[in-house]
mmCIF file of C-alpha atoms in Angstrom:
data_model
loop_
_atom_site.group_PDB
_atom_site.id
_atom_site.type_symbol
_atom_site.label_atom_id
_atom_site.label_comp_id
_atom_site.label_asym_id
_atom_site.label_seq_id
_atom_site.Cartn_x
_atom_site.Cartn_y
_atom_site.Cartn_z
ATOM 1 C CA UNK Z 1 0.000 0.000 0.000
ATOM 2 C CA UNK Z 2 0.750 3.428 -0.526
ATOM 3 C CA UNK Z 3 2.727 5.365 2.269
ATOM 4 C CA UNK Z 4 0.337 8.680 2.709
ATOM 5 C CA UNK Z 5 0.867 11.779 4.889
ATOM 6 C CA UNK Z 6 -2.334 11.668 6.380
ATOM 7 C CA UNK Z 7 -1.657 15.321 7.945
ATOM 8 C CA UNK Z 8 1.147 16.404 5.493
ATOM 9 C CA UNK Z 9 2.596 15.791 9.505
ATOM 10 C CA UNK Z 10 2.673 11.522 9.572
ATOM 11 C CA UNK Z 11 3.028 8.500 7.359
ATOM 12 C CA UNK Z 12 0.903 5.875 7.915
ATOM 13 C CA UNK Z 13 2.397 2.211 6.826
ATOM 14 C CA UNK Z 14 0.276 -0.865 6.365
ATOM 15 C CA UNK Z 15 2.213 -3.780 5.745
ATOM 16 C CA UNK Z 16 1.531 -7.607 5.127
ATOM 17 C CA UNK Z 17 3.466 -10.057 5.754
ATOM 18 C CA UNK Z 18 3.668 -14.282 5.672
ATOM 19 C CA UNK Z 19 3.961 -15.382 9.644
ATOM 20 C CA UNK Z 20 7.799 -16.121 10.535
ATOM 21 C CA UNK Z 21 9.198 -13.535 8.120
ATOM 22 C CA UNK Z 22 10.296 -9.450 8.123
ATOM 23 C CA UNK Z 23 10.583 -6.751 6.190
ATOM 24 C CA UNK Z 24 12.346 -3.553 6.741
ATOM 25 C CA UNK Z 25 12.675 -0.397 4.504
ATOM 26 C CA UNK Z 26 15.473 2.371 4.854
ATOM 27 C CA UNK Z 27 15.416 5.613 3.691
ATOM 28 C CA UNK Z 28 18.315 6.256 1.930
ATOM 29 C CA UNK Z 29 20.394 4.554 -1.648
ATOM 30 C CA UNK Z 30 22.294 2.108 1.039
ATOM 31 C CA UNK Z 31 22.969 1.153 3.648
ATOM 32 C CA UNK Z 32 25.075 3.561 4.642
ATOM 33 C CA UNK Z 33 24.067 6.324 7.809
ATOM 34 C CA UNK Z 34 20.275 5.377 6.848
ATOM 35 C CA UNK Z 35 17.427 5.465 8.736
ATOM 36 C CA UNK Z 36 15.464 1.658 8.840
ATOM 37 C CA UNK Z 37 11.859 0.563 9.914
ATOM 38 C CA UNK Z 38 11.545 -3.366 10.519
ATOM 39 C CA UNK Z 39 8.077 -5.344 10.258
ATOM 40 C CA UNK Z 40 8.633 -8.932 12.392
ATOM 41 C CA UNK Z 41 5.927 -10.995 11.470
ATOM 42 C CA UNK Z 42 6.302 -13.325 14.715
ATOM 43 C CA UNK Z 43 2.393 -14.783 15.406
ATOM 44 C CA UNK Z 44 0.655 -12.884 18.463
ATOM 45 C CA UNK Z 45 4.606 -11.771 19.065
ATOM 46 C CA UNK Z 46 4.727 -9.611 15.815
ATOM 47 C CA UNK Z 47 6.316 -6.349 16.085
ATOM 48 C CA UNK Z 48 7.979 -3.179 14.694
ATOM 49 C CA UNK Z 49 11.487 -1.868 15.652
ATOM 50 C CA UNK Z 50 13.127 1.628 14.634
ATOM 51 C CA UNK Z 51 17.051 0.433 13.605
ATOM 52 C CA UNK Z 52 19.864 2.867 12.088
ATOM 53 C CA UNK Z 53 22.554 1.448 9.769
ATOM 54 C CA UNK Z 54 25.741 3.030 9.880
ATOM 55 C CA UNK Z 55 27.285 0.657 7.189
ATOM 56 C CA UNK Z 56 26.794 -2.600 5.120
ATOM 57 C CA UNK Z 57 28.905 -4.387 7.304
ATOM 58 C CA UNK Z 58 27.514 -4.486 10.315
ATOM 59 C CA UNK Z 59 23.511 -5.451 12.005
ATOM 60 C CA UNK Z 60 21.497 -1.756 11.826
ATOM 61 C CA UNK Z 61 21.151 -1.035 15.737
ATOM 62 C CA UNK Z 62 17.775 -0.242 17.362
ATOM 63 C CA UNK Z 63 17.497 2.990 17.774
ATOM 64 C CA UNK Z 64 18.000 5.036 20.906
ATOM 65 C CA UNK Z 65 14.354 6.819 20.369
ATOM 66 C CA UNK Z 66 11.786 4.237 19.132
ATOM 67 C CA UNK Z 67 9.923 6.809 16.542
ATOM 68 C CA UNK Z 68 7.458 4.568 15.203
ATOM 69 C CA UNK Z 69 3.431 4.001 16.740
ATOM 70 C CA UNK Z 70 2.053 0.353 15.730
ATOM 71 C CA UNK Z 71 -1.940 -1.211 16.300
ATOM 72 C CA UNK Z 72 -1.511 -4.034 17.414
ATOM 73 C CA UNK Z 73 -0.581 -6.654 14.487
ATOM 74 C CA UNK Z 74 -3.040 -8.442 13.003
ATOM 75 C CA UNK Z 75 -3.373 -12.099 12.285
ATOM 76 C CA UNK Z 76 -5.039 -12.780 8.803
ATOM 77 C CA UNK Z 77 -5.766 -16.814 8.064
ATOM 78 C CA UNK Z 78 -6.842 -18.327 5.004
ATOM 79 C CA UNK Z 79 -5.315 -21.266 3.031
ATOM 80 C CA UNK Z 80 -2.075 -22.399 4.451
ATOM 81 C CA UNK Z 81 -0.573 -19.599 4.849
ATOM 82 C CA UNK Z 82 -0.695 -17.425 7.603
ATOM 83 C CA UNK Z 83 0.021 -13.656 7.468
ATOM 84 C CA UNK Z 84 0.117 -10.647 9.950
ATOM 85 C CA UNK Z 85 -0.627 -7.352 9.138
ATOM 86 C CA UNK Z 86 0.434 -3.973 10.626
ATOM 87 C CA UNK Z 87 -0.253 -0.596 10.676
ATOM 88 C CA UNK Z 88 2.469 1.798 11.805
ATOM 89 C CA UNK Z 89 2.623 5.518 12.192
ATOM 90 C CA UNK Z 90 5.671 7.586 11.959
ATOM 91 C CA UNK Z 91 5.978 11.570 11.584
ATOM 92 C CA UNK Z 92 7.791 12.720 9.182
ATOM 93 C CA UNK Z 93 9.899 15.152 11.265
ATOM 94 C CA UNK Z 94 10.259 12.772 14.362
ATOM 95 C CA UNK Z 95 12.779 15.555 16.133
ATOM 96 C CA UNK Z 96 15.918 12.599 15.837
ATOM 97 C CA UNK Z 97 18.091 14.525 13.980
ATOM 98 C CA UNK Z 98 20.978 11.930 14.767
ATOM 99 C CA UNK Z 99 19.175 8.495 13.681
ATOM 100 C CA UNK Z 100 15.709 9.618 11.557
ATOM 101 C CA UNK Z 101 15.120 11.336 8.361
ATOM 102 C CA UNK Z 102 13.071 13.866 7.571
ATOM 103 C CA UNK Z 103 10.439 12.665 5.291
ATOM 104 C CA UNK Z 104 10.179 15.554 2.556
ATOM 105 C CA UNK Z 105 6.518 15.854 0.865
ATOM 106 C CA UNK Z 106 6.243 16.394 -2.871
ATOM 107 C CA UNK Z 107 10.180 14.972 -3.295
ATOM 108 C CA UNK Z 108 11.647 11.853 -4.703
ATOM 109 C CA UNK Z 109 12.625 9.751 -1.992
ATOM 110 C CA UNK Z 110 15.390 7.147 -2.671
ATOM 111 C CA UNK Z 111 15.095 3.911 -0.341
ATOM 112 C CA UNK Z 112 15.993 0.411 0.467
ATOM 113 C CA UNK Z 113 14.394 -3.089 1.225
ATOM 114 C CA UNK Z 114 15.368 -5.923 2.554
ATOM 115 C CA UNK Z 115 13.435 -9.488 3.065
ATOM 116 C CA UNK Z 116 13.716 -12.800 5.433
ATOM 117 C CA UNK Z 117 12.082 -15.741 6.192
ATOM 118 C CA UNK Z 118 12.547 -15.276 9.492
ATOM 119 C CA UNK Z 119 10.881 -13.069 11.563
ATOM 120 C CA UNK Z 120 14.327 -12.911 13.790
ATOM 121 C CA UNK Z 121 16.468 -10.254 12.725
ATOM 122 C CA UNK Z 122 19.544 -11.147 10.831
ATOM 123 C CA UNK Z 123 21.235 -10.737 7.209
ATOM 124 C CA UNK Z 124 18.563 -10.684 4.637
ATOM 125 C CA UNK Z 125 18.138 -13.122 1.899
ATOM 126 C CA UNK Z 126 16.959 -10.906 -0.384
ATOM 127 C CA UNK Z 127 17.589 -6.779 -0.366
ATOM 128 C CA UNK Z 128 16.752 -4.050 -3.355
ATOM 129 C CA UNK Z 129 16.501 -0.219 -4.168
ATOM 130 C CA UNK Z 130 13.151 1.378 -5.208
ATOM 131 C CA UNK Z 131 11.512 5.325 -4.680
ATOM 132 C CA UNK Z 132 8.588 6.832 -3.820
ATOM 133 C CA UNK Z 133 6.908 10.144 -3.385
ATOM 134 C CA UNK Z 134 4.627 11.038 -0.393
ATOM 135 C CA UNK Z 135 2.363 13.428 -2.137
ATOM 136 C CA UNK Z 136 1.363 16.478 0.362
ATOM 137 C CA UNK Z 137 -2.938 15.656 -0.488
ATOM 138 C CA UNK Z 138 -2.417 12.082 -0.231
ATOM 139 C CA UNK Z 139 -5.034 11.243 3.117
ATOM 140 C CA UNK Z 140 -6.393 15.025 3.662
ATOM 141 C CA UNK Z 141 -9.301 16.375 2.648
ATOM 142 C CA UNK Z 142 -9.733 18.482 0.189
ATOM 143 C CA UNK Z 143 -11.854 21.609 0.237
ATOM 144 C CA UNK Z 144 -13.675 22.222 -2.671
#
């Protein structure tokens, strides 16, 4: 789903994901100094950490400040596979200037992914680059 600035103040995230996996997203081209959200998809034990990654070579750390609000995950059955779902709130200007970034509205945004299956948090079996835009009307009303 789309990440929208509900207030042109906070994203809101929703995120699925299989049971016994995570996903986390950074907001930068590497992982270099970047600022990383993590979705662990652990059963009724599912949560969401705030991490900073000062380099490739080394586990992000949790952040000092834990910048990010989460409802309480959701369990979603059907078939075999089990999946949680989360929805996670995060301002855009959390007031970490050492370990967030400042979400800009209306701006390219370069950022990475990376995937497990494993909800625990270690390297990542599979990691990529992609962009987006958080649009400053996405989520507000609009008078007419």
């Amino acid at each position: 789903e789309e990440a929208t600035a509900k207030t042109a103040d906070r994203l809101k995230m929703i995120m699925t994901l299989p049971d016994d996996a995570y996903f986390s997203i950074g907001f930068g081209r590497n992982m270099n100094e970047v600022d990383m959200v993590a979705w662990h998809a652990n059963g009724v034990d599912s949560y969401v950490k705030d991490y900073y990654s000062l380099n490739k070579y080394a586990a992000p750390a949790e952040d000092d400040i834990q910048n990010f609000e989460t409802e309480t995950p959701k369990l979603i059955g059907g078939g075999d596979v089990t999946r949680v779902q989360f929805i996670s709130y995060r301002d855009l200007d959390t007031g970490d200037d050492e370990q967030d970034y400042v979400v800009p509205l209306d701006e390219q945004i370069d950022m990475v992914y990376a995937i497990h299956d494993t909800w625990e948090w270690k390297e990542h079996k599979a990691k990529g680059k992609w962009s987006m835009k958080v649009h400053r009307g996405l989520g507000n009303k609009v008078e007419p």
